[in-house]
XYZ file of C-alpha atoms in Angstrom:
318
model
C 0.000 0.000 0.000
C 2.843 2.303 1.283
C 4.723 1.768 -2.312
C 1.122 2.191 -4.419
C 0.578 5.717 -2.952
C 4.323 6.559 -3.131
C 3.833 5.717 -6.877
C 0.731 7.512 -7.322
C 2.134 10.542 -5.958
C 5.481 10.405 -8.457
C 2.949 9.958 -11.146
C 0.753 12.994 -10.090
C 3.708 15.182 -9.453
C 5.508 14.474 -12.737
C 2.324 15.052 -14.748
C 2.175 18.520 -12.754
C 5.755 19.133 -13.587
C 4.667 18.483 -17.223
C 1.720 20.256 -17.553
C 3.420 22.952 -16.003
C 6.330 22.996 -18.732
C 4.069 22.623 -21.704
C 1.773 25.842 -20.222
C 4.844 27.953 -19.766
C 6.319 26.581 -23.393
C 2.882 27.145 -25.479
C 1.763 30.487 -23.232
C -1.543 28.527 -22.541
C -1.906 31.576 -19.141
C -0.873 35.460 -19.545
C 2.191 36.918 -18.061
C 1.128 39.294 -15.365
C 3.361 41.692 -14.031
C 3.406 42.134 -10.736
C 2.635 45.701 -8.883
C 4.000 48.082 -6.330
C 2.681 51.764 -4.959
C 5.237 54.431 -5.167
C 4.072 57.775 -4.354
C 0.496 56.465 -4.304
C 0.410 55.231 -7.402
C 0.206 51.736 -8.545
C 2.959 50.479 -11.017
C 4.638 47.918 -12.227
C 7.762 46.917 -10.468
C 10.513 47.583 -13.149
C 12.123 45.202 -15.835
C 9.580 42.228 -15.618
C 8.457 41.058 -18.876
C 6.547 38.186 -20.205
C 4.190 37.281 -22.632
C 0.315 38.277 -22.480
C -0.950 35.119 -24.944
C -0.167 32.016 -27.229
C -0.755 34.584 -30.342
C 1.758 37.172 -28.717
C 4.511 37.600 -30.926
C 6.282 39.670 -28.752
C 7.268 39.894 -25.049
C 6.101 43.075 -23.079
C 8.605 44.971 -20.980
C 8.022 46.939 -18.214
C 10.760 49.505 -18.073
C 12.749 51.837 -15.321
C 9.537 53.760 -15.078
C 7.007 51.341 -13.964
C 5.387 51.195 -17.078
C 5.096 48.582 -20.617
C 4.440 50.046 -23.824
C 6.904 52.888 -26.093
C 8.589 55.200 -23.600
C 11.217 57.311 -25.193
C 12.352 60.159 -23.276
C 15.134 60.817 -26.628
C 14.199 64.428 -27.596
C 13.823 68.099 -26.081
C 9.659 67.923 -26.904
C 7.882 65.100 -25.067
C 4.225 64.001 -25.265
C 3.116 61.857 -22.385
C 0.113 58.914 -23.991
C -1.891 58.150 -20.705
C -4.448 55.644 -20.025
C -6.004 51.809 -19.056
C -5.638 48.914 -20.216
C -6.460 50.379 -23.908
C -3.241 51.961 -24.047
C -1.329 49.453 -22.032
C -1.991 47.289 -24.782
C -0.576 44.291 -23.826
C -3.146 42.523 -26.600
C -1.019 44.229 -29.673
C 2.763 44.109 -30.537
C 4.402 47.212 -29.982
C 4.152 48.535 -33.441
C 0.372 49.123 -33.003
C 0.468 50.953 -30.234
C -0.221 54.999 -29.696
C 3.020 55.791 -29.372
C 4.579 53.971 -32.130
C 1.878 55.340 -35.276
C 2.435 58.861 -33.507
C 5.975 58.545 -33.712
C 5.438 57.847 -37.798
C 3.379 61.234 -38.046
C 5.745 63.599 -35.878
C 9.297 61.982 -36.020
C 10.827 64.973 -33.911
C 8.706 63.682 -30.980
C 9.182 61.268 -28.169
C 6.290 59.885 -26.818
C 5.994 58.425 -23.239
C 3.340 55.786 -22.502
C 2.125 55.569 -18.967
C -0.778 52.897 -18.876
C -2.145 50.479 -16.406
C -4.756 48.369 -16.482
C -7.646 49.732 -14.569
C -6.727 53.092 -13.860
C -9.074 55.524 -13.303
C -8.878 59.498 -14.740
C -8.153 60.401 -11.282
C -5.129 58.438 -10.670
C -4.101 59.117 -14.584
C -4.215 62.636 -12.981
C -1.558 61.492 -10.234
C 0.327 59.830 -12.951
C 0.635 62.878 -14.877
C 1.766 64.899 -11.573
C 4.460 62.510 -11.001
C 5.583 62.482 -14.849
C 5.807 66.435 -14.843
C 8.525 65.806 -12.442
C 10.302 63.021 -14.133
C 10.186 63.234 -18.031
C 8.246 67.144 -18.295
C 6.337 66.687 -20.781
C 4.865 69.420 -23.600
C 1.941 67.625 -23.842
C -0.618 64.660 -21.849
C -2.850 62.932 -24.115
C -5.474 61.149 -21.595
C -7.582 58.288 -23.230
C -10.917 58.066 -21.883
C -14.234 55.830 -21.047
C -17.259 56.280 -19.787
C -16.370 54.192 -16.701
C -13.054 55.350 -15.967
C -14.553 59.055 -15.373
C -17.418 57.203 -13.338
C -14.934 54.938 -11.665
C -13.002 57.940 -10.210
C -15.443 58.945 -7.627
C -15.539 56.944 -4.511
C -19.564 58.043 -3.727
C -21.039 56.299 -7.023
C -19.257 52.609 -6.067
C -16.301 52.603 -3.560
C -13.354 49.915 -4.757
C -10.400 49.639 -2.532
C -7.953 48.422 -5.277
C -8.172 51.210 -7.395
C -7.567 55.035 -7.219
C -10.757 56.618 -6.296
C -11.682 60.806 -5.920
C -13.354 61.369 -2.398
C -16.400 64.554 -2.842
C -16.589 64.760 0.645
C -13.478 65.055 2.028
C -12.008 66.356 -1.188
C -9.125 63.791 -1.588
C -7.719 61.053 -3.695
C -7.862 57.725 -1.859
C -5.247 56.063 -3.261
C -6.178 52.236 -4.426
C -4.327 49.703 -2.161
C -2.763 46.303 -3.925
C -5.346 43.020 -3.263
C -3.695 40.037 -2.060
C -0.399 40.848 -3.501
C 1.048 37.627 -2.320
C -1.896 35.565 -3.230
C -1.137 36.695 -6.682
C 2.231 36.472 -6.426
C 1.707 32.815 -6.017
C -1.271 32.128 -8.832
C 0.626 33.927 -11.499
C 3.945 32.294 -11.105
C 2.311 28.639 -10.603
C 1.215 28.288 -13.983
C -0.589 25.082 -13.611
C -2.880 26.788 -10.228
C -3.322 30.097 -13.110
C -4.692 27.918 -15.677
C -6.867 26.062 -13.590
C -8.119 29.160 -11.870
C -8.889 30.729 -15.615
C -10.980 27.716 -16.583
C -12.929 26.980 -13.604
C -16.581 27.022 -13.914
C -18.545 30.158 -12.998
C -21.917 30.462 -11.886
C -24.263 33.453 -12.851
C -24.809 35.420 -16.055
C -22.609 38.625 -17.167
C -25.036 41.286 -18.611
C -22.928 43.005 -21.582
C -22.863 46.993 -21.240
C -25.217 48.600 -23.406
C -25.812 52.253 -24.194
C -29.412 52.646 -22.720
C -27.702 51.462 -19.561
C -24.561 53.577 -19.537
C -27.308 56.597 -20.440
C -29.256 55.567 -17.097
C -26.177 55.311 -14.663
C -24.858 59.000 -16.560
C -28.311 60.535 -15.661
C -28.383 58.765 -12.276
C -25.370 60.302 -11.150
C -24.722 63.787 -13.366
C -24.618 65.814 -10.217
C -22.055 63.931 -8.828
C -19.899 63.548 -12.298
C -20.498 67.590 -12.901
C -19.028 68.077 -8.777
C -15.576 65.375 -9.395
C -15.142 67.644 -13.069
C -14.997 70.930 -11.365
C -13.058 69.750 -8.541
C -10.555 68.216 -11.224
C -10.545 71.724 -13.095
C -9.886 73.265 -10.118
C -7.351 71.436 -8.090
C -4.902 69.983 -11.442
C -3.394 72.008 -13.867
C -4.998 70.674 -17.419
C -4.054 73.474 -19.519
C -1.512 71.091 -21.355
C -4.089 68.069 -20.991
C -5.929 66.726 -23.686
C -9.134 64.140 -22.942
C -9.308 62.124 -25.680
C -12.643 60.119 -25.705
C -13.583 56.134 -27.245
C -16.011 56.302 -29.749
C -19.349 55.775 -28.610
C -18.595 58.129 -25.524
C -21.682 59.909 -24.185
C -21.780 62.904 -25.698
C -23.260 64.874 -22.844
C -19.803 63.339 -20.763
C -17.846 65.269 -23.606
C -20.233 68.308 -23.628
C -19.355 68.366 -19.254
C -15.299 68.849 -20.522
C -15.721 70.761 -23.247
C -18.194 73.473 -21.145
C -15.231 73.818 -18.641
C -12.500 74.870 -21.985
C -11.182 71.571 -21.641
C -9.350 70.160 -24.398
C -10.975 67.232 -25.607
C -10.722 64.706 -28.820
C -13.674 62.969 -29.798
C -12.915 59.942 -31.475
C -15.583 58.220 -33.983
C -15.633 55.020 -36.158
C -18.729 54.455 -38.014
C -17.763 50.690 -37.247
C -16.680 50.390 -33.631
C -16.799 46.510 -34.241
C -13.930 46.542 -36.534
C -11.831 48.460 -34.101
C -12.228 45.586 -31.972
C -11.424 42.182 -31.053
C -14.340 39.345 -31.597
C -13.928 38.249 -28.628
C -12.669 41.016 -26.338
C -14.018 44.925 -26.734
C -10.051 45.883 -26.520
C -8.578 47.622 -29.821
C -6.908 45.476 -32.459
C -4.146 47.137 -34.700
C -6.876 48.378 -36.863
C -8.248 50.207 -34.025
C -5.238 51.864 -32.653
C -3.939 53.222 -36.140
C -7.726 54.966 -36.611
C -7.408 56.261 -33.267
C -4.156 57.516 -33.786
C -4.748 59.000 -37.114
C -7.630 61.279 -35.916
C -5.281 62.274 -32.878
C -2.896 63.265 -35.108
C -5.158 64.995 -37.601
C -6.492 66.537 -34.680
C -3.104 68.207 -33.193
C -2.328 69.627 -36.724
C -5.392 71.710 -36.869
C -4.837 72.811 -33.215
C -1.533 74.549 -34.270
C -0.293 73.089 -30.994
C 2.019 75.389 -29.804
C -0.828 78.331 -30.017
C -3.768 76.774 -28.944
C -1.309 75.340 -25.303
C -0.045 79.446 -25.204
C 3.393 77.856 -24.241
C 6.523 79.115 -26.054
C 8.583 76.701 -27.492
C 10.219 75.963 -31.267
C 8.700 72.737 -32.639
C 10.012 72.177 -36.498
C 7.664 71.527 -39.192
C 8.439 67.638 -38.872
C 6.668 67.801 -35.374
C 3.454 69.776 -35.724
């Protein structure tokens, strides 16, 4: 008996041992980098990379900064790309992302992606604040949802693990990191990660629609109008520009755009093709018509003007 289970349990670990190889060796789980708060804000920790799926072709990195994506710091004029998971990107190679089409259309620039997944506007705020002290940028272009502007304020639906605006008290309450160990342990065990991914789960995932994101806008405009002006009011967004998903309520834009914010609009009279089939995130397709109206969009600004900051930008830049 004593010999049987010592058998069995060779058997079972070797068959974990080779599960576990062939999961790592055909990227059956994502990479996930693991996070730290510095200064309040919830990065990366630095030089981790990995690979996000079986059809990545190409590791992320997560560089000195905190962050993965294009961050080049290499030229005097610097436009910070902000955002979630959108313009983390870890779904596309590098060459679709923001910073990479932007860098085709104004060669003289660097451009500096800061992007996490589920960050909110107000902590992509607190990003910004710590980048004007690190890399100065000319410029912050902040991509936006519906839900990371509702998100942001702690009185529609408090969440601990994320950066959250308080309109009572008037602060950020910075997000705090859940189960970091926990975590720590799931994404490095590949075998517990993939089992964990494909376990069964109960109860029914209603898909956003716009009638509802209409309903939860009117529901809580008071509250959105109050966390705008306190944003107006307490960051300096002279140099910010809110560049908005297609689809976005337009009475969200018409809230920015009443306060002389800059905003983009961005619109695709085929949203579907921007995306994935099976995940609303932006294919290549999606980021180079995002990028293009962006771009098309700084030109006619005549950047340097419409900012009212002195500076000598060649014609190859805008």
């Amino acid at each position: 008996m004593k010999k049987f289970l010592t058998n069995i349990t060779i058997l079972i670990v070797v068959n974990l041992l080779v599960f576990e190889v062939l999961i790592r060796f055909f990227h059956l789980t994502p990479d996930i980098p693991q996070r730290e708060i510095v200064d309040g804000v919830q990065k990366y920790i630095p030089y981790q990379s990995g690979y996000f799926n079986k059809q990545s072709t190409e590791k992320w990195e997560i560089n000195e900064f905190g962050w993965p994506g294009l961050s080049s710091i290499d030229s005097e004029t610097i436009i910070a790309i902000l955002g979630d998971s959108f313009i983390e990107n870890f779904h596309n190679p590098y060459e679709c992302h923001q910073a990479s089409y932007l860098k085709a259309e104004f060669p003289n620039i660097a451009f500096f992606e800061a992007a996490r997944s589920g960050m909110t506007l107000i902590e992509e705020l607190e990003v910004r604040q710590q980048l004007e002290k690190q890399i100065k940028p000319l410029v912050s272009l902040i991509y936006l949802s519906e839900a990371d502007i509702i998100e942001s304020i702690q009185e529609i639906k408090p969440i601990n693990d994320i950066t959250q605006f308080s309109l009572s008290s008037r602060k950020v309450i910075p997000g705090e990191l859940k189960a970091p160990f926990l975590k720590k342990v799931l994404y490095n065990i590949k075998t517990l990660h993939y089992v964990y991914l494909n376990r069964p789960r109960n109860g029914i995932i209603m898909p956003s629609n716009s009638a509802t994101d209409k309903s939860r806008l009117e529901l809580h405009n008071i509250k959105i109008k109050e966390f705008i002006d306190a944003i107006t009011a307490d960051y300096n967004l002279s140099t910010v520009i809110f560049i908005f998903h297609p689809q976005t309520n337009t009475y969200l834009i018409r809230l920015f755009e009443e306060r002389n914010l800059k905003v983009i609009s961005l619109q695709s009279t085929d949203y579907k093709t921007w995306q994935f089939s099976n995940d609303s995130h932006w294919n290549c397709e999606g980021h180079k018509s995002a990028s293009t109206q962006v771009a098309d969009n700084l030109r006619s600004r005549i950047l340097v003007e419409a900012l009212k900051k002195p500076t000598n930008i060649s014609a190859g830049g805008f």
